[in-house]
Short mmCIF file of C-alpha atoms in Angstrom, two decimals:
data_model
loop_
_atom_site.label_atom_id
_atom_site.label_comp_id
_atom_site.label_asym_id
_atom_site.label_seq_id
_atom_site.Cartn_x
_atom_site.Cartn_y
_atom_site.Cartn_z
CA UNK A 1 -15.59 -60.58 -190.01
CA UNK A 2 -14.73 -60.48 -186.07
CA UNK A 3 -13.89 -62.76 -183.72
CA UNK A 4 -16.85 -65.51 -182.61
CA UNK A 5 -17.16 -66.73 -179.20
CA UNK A 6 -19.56 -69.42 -178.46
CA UNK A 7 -21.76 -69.02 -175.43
CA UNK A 8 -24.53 -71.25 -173.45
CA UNK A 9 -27.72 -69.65 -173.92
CA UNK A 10 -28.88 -67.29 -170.84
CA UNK A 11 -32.28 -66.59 -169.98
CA UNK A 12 -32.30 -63.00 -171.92
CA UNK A 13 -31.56 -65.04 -174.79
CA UNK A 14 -34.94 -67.11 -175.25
CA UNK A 15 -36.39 -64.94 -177.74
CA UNK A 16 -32.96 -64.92 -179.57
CA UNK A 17 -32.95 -68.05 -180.11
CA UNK A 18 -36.83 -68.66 -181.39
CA UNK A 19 -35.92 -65.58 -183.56
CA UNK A 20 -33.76 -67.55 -185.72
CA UNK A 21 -35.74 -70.59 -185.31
CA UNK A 22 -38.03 -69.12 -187.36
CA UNK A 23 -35.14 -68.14 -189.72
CA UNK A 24 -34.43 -71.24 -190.07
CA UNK A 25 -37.67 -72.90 -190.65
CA UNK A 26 -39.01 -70.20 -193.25
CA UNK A 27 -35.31 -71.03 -194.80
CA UNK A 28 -35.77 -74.29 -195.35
CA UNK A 29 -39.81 -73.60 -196.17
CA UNK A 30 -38.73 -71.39 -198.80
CA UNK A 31 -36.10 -73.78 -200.48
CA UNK A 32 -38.74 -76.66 -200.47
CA UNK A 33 -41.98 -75.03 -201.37
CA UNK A 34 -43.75 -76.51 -198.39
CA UNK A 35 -45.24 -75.56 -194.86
CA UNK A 36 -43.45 -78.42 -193.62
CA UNK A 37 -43.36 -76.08 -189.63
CA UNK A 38 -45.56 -74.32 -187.81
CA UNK A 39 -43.64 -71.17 -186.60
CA UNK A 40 -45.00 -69.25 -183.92
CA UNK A 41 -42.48 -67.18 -182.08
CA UNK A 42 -43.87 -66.79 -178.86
CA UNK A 43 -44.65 -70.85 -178.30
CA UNK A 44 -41.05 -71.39 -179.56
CA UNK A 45 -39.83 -69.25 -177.04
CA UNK A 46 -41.58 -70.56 -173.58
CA UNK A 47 -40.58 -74.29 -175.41
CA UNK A 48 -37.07 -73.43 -175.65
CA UNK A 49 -37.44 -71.46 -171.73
CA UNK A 50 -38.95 -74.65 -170.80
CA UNK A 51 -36.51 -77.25 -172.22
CA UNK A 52 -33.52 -75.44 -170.92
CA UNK A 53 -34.99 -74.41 -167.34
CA UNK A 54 -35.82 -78.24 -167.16
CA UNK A 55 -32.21 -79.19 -168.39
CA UNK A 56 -33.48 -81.32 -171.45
CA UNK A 57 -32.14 -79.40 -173.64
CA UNK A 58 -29.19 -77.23 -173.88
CA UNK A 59 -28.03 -74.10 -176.66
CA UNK A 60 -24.67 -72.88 -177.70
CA UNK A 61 -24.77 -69.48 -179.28
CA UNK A 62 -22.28 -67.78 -181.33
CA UNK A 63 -21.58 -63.96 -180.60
CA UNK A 64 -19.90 -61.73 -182.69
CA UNK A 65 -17.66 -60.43 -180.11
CA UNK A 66 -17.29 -56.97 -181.32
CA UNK A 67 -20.82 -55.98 -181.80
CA UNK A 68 -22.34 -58.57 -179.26
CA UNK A 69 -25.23 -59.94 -181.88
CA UNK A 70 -25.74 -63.44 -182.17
CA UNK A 71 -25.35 -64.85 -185.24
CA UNK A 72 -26.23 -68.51 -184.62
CA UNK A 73 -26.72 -71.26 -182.41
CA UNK A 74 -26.64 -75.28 -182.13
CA UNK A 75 -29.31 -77.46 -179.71
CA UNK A 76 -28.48 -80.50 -178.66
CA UNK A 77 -30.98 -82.90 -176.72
CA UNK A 78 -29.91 -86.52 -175.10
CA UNK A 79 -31.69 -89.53 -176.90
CA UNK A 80 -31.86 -93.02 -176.57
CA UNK A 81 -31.32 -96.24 -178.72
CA UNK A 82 -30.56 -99.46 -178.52
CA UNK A 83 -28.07 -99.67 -181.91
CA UNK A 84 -25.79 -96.94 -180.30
CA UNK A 85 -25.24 -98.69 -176.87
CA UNK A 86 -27.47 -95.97 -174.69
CA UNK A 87 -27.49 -92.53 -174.58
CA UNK A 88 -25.96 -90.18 -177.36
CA UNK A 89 -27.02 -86.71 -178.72
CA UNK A 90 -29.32 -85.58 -181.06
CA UNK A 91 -28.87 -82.20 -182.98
CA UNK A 92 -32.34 -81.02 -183.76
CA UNK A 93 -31.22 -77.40 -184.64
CA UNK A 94 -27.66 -75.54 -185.86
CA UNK A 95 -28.45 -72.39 -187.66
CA UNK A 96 -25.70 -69.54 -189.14
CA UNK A 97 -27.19 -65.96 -189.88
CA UNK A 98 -26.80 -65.94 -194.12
CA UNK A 99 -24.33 -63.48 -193.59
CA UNK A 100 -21.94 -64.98 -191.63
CA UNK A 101 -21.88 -69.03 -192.86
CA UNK A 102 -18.46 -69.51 -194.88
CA UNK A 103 -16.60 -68.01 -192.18
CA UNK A 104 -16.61 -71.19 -189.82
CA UNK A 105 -19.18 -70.34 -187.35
CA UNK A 106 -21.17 -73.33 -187.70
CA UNK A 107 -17.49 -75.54 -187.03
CA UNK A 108 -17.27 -74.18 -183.66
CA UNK A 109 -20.72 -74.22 -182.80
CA UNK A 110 -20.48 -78.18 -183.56
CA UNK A 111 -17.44 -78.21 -181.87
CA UNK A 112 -19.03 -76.79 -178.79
CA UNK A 113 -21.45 -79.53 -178.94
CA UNK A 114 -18.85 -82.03 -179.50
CA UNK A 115 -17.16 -81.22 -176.18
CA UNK A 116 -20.24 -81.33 -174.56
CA UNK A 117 -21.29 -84.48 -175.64
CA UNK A 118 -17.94 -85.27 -173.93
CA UNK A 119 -19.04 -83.61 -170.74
CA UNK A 120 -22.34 -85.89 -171.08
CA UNK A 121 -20.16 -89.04 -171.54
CA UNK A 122 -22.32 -89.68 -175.33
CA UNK A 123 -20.23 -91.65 -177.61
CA UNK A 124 -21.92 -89.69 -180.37
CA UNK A 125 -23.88 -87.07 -181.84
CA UNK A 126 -26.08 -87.45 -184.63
CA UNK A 127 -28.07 -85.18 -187.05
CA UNK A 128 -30.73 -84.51 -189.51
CA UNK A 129 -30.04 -82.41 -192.76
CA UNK A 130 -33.22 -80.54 -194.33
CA UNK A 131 -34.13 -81.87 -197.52
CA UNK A 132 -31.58 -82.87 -200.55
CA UNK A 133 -31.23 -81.73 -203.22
CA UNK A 134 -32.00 -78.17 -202.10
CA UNK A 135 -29.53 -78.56 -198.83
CA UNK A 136 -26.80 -80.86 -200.51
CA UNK A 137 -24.04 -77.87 -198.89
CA UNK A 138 -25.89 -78.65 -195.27
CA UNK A 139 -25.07 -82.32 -195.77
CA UNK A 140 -21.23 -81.32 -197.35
CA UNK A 141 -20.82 -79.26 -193.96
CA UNK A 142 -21.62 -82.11 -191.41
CA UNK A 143 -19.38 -84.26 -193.62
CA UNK A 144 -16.56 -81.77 -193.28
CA UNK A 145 -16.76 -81.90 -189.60
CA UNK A 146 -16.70 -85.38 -189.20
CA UNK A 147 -20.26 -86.31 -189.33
CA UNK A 148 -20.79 -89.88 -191.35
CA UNK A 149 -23.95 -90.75 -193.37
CA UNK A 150 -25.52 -93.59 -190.99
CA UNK A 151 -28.92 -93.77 -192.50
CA UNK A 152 -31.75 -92.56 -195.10
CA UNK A 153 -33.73 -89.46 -194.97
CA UNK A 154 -35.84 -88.29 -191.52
CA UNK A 155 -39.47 -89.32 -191.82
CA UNK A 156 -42.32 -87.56 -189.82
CA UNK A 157 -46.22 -88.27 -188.75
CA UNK A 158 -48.03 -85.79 -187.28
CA UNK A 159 -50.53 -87.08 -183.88
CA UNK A 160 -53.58 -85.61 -183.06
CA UNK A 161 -52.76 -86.16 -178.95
#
């Protein structure tokens, strides 16, 4: 494995990043036997254009620096709540090409987060595993960067707006 260098997402690098989007939602489809997302590329891609053009949302990728491919990325979005004293971060997305996790590419992508939650003046950064059991390594990755458990499993409703 080569060196990785972790990068803000540019604008050539929408489609990138809804590319393994959907990686990472069929992933987690697979391991749970359930359409839990609705994947379609080219939405994900003007939402993630969107987000970032409107600075609500911002991408770290990580780029194998010999061959220039991406081979993962982290989002990070500001939230709100009253039991962490104002703003923080939420991570809604960190995904690591199958061929590349083990080799601490997801660590720096958090840690590029990390420093910008700095930047941002959050006091923390939470996030959301998929589904245990079938993700219990996810969960044993956050913990080995620091993350703490601070609640039960993420609940969702769909709404017809």
């Amino acid at each position: 494995m080569s060196e990785i260098e972790i990068e803000p997402i540019s604008n050539q690098n929408y489609h990138v990043v809804s590319k393994m989007v959907g990686e990472l939602l069929t992933e987690i489809m697979d391991a749970i036997n359930e359409k839990a997302f609705n994947y379609i590329p080219s939405e994900t891609e003007r939402r993630v254009k969107e987000l970032v053009e409107a600075d609500k949302y911002w991408v770290f990728m990580a780029k194998d620096r010999s061959s220039g491919e991406y081979v993962g990325f982290v989002s990070v979005y500001e939230s709100y709540a009253l039991y962490s004293e104002g703003a923080y971060g939420t991570i809604p997305e960190l995904y690591v090409a199958p061929d590349w996790r083990s080799n601490k590419v997801g660590s720096k992508l958090l840690k590029a987060a990390m420093k910008f939650a700095v930047k941002k003046g959050w006091h923390r950064l939470e996030v959301t595993t998929p589904p245990l059991p079938e993700f219990a390594r996810t969960l044993e990755f956050y913990k080995s960067n620091n993350f703490k458990i601070s609640g039960g499993r993420k609940l969702m409703v769909s709404i017809n707006a």
